[in-house]
């Protein structure tokens, strides 16, 4: 039985991971001022893969061909989510992107319920209703939804599918090599359009490179290590609720670093959306959604031990 101090340390670790993931949204917008979206993804995920190799190498013999194939499939879905999110981030705020990406924790059980032909629990239905109302308040612009917001919403669906794929095989594959395969797939898929189609930047400031390395180190490797320990102590539901800090952090850092603002309508929508995520996550049935990590955001470590 873990002591209270250990539980508090685990909670603090997961909250810290969520804060770091939230920071990647405004940091990503800053980097996108100097790099194309696919160049940014290729560099970020290549750096993350390189950092994960020492961990993955120790368990390389345990990853069978079936696990590699599952990792490639999950990596393709992770790439789809990352690409939609990053392209969309150019046309929406960091706060909106963080809030919309967070919807994947509600989309996961809904997809599984449709697959299993079951009705949602009352808490999940209430959470989805609140989130839908919040999404409408946050995103609706006259007679349309902003293009960037729509792309990030597609990201949330892609990440939900990626998490489901990972959840089906997570118990039968070694976490570090499996995560490394996914991250490497994203880097490879992004490198083609990034360096073959996007214009080469005249110069990339040292600050942008530092931001990419910071995200690779903290949002991927650091998150992987923190989660691998903390989620031995924290329940999946508790972890999911702590991860709800991520969109709040995205909004906060967007305001502090980029000068983003929320009108009263958008603020009400953000509050309803976040409340819906918390209500739905708190009432999630244990047999509905895969236990464990989100991820994404940040994208690289979801349910692999993490957007």
XYZ file of C-alpha atoms in Angstrom:
307
model
C 0.000 0.000 0.000
C 1.672 3.270 -1.101
C 2.172 5.905 1.559
C 0.455 9.280 1.374
C 3.766 10.892 0.429
C 4.216 8.462 -2.472
C 0.658 9.128 -3.679
C 1.255 12.881 -3.528
C 4.523 12.474 -5.436
C 2.755 10.410 -8.113
C -0.005 13.009 -8.417
C 2.583 15.782 -8.683
C 4.432 13.847 -11.402
C 1.290 13.365 -13.489
C 0.254 16.992 -12.978
C 3.734 18.046 -14.085
C 3.448 15.915 -17.219
C 0.100 17.559 -18.018
C 1.623 21.017 -17.509
C 4.484 20.202 -19.878
C 2.060 18.851 -22.479
C 0.015 22.045 -22.201
C 3.145 24.127 -22.751
C 3.841 22.353 -26.061
C 0.911 24.130 -27.743
C 2.220 27.715 -27.429
C 5.801 26.486 -27.874
C 4.709 24.788 -31.084
C 3.151 28.017 -32.353
C 6.412 29.843 -31.667
C 8.449 27.217 -33.542
C 6.014 27.321 -36.482
C 7.023 30.929 -37.082
C 10.346 29.578 -38.375
C 9.639 26.027 -39.636
C 6.961 24.348 -41.695
C 4.618 22.055 -39.747
C 6.106 18.845 -41.126
C 9.678 20.047 -40.661
C 8.812 20.791 -37.042
C 7.259 17.344 -36.544
C 10.159 15.547 -38.229
C 12.746 17.273 -36.050
C 10.764 16.967 -32.820
C 9.949 13.288 -33.199
C 13.389 12.365 -34.570
C 14.945 13.936 -31.477
C 12.443 12.109 -29.270
C 13.175 8.777 -30.976
C 16.918 9.269 -30.525
C 16.424 10.001 -26.829
C 14.281 6.885 -26.393
C 16.681 4.483 -28.133
C 18.755 3.716 -24.986
C 15.594 2.716 -23.104
C 14.188 0.746 -26.031
C 17.474 -1.041 -26.799
C 17.476 -2.907 -23.491
C 14.143 -4.577 -24.326
C 14.495 -4.856 -28.100
C 14.380 -8.657 -28.094
C 10.921 -8.691 -26.501
C 9.241 -6.803 -29.353
C 7.937 -9.453 -31.756
C 6.989 -8.821 -35.418
C 3.308 -8.543 -34.485
C 4.224 -5.853 -31.960
C 6.233 -3.985 -34.584
C 3.253 -4.052 -36.966
C 0.972 -2.753 -34.221
C 3.521 -0.052 -33.429
C 3.633 1.025 -37.065
C -0.183 1.212 -37.231
C -0.295 3.207 -34.006
C 2.500 5.408 -35.350
C 0.556 6.153 -38.528
C -2.453 7.204 -36.442
C -0.178 9.235 -34.177
C 1.261 10.942 -37.258
C -2.241 11.722 -38.516
C -3.132 13.268 -35.177
C 0.125 15.196 -34.907
C -0.119 16.487 -38.482
C -3.732 17.635 -38.120
C -2.941 19.280 -34.804
C 0.199 21.036 -36.016
C -1.291 22.317 -39.269
C -4.409 23.408 -37.387
C -2.270 25.147 -34.763
C -1.213 27.629 -37.440
C -4.823 28.825 -37.785
C -6.156 28.719 -34.230
C -4.992 29.657 -30.755
C -2.846 27.463 -28.539
C -5.667 27.474 -25.978
C -8.281 26.270 -28.461
C -5.930 23.557 -29.728
C -5.286 22.292 -26.209
C -8.961 22.265 -25.268
C -10.092 20.516 -28.457
C -7.304 17.918 -28.313
C -8.427 17.078 -24.774
C -11.735 15.837 -26.172
C -10.083 12.568 -27.182
C -10.659 11.241 -23.653
C -14.409 11.400 -24.358
C -14.148 10.187 -27.947
C -12.335 6.984 -26.897
C -15.198 5.502 -24.830
C -17.780 6.663 -27.378
C -15.999 4.779 -30.174
C -15.751 1.683 -27.988
C -19.413 1.906 -26.991
C -20.459 2.063 -30.651
C -18.198 -0.909 -31.380
C -19.660 -2.851 -28.444
C -23.225 -1.672 -29.195
C -23.731 -0.420 -25.667
C -25.323 2.689 -24.186
C -23.123 5.230 -22.391
C -23.273 5.678 -18.636
C -25.111 8.707 -17.310
C -21.843 10.412 -16.382
C -20.371 9.854 -19.825
C -23.541 11.117 -21.525
C -23.516 14.213 -19.312
C -19.840 14.779 -20.016
C -20.343 14.504 -23.770
C -23.308 16.887 -23.618
C -21.338 19.483 -21.665
C -18.340 19.117 -23.968
C -20.507 19.454 -27.092
C -22.110 22.635 -25.755
C -18.708 23.994 -24.795
C -17.277 23.119 -28.199
C -20.085 25.024 -29.934
C -19.555 28.113 -27.748
C -15.799 27.948 -28.206
C -15.616 27.318 -31.938
C -18.699 28.613 -33.722
C -17.847 31.704 -35.775
C -21.009 33.087 -37.327
C -22.049 30.415 -39.811
C -18.987 28.200 -39.680
C -16.306 26.596 -37.547
C -12.764 27.885 -37.989
C -10.599 25.767 -40.276
C -7.818 25.380 -37.724
C -10.269 24.268 -35.046
C -11.786 21.697 -37.424
C -8.342 20.247 -38.146
C -7.559 19.949 -34.435
C -10.926 18.240 -33.892
C -9.827 15.696 -36.506
C -6.639 15.300 -34.467
C -8.705 14.383 -31.389
C -10.411 11.569 -33.326
C -7.087 10.297 -34.715
C -5.542 10.257 -31.243
C -8.574 8.430 -29.865
C -8.134 5.695 -32.482
C -4.396 5.547 -31.765
C -5.046 5.120 -28.053
C -7.522 2.300 -28.732
C -4.991 0.481 -30.925
C -2.317 0.856 -28.249
C -4.728 -0.224 -25.518
C -5.416 -3.502 -27.313
C -1.752 -4.542 -27.362
C -0.161 -2.617 -24.482
C -0.104 -5.574 -22.097
C 1.656 -7.831 -24.602
C 4.456 -5.560 -25.859
C 7.454 -3.954 -24.114
C 6.553 -0.320 -23.545
C 9.816 1.417 -24.464
C 10.492 -0.276 -27.847
C 6.807 -0.021 -28.760
C 6.761 3.716 -27.995
C 10.028 4.195 -29.877
C 8.573 2.541 -33.000
C 5.609 4.910 -32.939
C 7.741 8.014 -32.497
C 10.145 6.916 -35.258
C 7.233 6.308 -37.653
C 5.998 9.860 -37.075
C 9.481 11.264 -37.740
C 9.832 9.280 -40.977
C 6.369 10.148 -42.288
C 6.867 13.837 -41.513
C 10.345 13.995 -43.070
C 9.083 13.392 -46.633
C 6.727 16.377 -46.944
C 8.769 18.407 -44.480
C 12.033 18.356 -46.384
C 10.714 17.455 -49.842
C 7.809 19.880 -50.218
C 8.031 22.631 -47.625
C 10.408 25.527 -48.367
C 13.672 25.417 -46.518
C 13.927 28.100 -43.846
C 16.613 30.722 -44.347
C 17.649 30.347 -40.732
C 16.287 28.665 -37.628
C 16.896 30.619 -34.416
C 18.624 28.863 -31.561
C 15.506 29.453 -29.468
C 13.397 27.362 -31.863
C 15.905 24.503 -31.776
C 16.008 24.722 -27.993
C 12.196 24.559 -27.856
C 12.162 21.430 -30.051
C 14.784 19.722 -27.887
C 12.937 20.760 -24.721
C 9.705 19.209 -26.015
C 11.468 16.022 -27.114
C 13.173 15.690 -23.734
C 10.305 16.625 -21.414
C 7.066 15.964 -23.307
C 8.231 12.566 -24.593
C 11.136 11.037 -22.664
C 10.427 12.806 -19.372
C 6.718 12.080 -19.618
C 7.426 8.426 -20.404
C 9.626 8.009 -17.326
C 7.276 9.929 -15.019
C 4.207 8.015 -16.160
C 5.913 4.639 -16.005
C 6.434 5.221 -12.285
C 3.442 7.353 -11.285
C 0.759 5.188 -12.866
C 1.818 2.232 -10.775
C 0.377 4.257 -7.887
C -2.393 6.397 -9.407
C -5.555 4.774 -10.781
C -6.440 5.332 -14.467
C -9.368 7.557 -13.474
C -7.212 9.640 -11.139
C -4.566 9.958 -13.848
C -7.199 10.976 -16.394
C -8.490 13.718 -14.116
C -4.973 15.025 -13.510
C -4.375 15.065 -17.253
C -7.313 17.496 -17.520
C -4.753 20.071 -16.361
C -3.238 19.938 -19.870
C -5.836 22.092 -21.687
C -5.917 24.527 -18.764
C -2.140 24.843 -19.034
C -2.394 25.330 -22.809
C -4.791 28.242 -22.284
C -2.689 29.725 -19.480
C 0.603 29.511 -21.340
C -1.057 30.840 -24.498
C -2.217 33.910 -22.581
C 1.131 34.394 -20.816
C 3.488 33.753 -23.732
C 1.480 34.704 -26.817
C -0.930 37.296 -25.482
C -3.966 35.207 -26.455
C -7.338 36.277 -25.095
C -10.706 34.621 -24.462
C -13.967 36.513 -24.860
C -16.845 35.796 -22.496
C -18.427 33.345 -24.971
C -15.159 31.498 -25.536
C -14.412 31.422 -21.806
C -17.836 29.913 -21.089
C -17.261 27.352 -23.830
C -13.820 26.468 -22.500
C -15.252 25.994 -19.011
C -18.114 23.781 -20.211
C -15.782 21.711 -22.386
C -13.303 21.175 -19.567
C -16.087 20.319 -17.105
C -17.469 17.813 -19.602
C -14.089 16.108 -19.897
C -13.737 15.893 -16.105
C -17.315 14.591 -15.596
C -16.977 12.026 -18.376
C -13.561 10.861 -17.207
C -14.652 10.582 -13.571
C -17.635 8.422 -14.516
C -15.934 6.315 -17.145
C -16.667 2.619 -16.871
C -13.610 0.494 -16.220
C -14.577 -1.887 -19.016
C -15.175 0.806 -21.613
C -11.972 2.697 -22.270
C -8.412 1.499 -22.178
C -6.855 2.262 -18.843
C -3.839 4.433 -18.669
C -2.322 7.268 -20.488
C -3.496 9.881 -22.839
C -1.470 11.215 -25.268
C -0.485 12.903 -26.752
C -0.677 14.969 -26.540
C 1.343 14.614 -25.677
C 1.312 12.950 -28.537
C 4.254 10.608 -28.249
C 3.528 8.750 -25.088
C -0.145 7.920 -25.082
C -0.838 4.651 -23.358
C 2.654 3.467 -24.208
C 4.052 4.217 -20.924
C 2.076 9.908 -23.854
C -1.163 14.368 -27.593
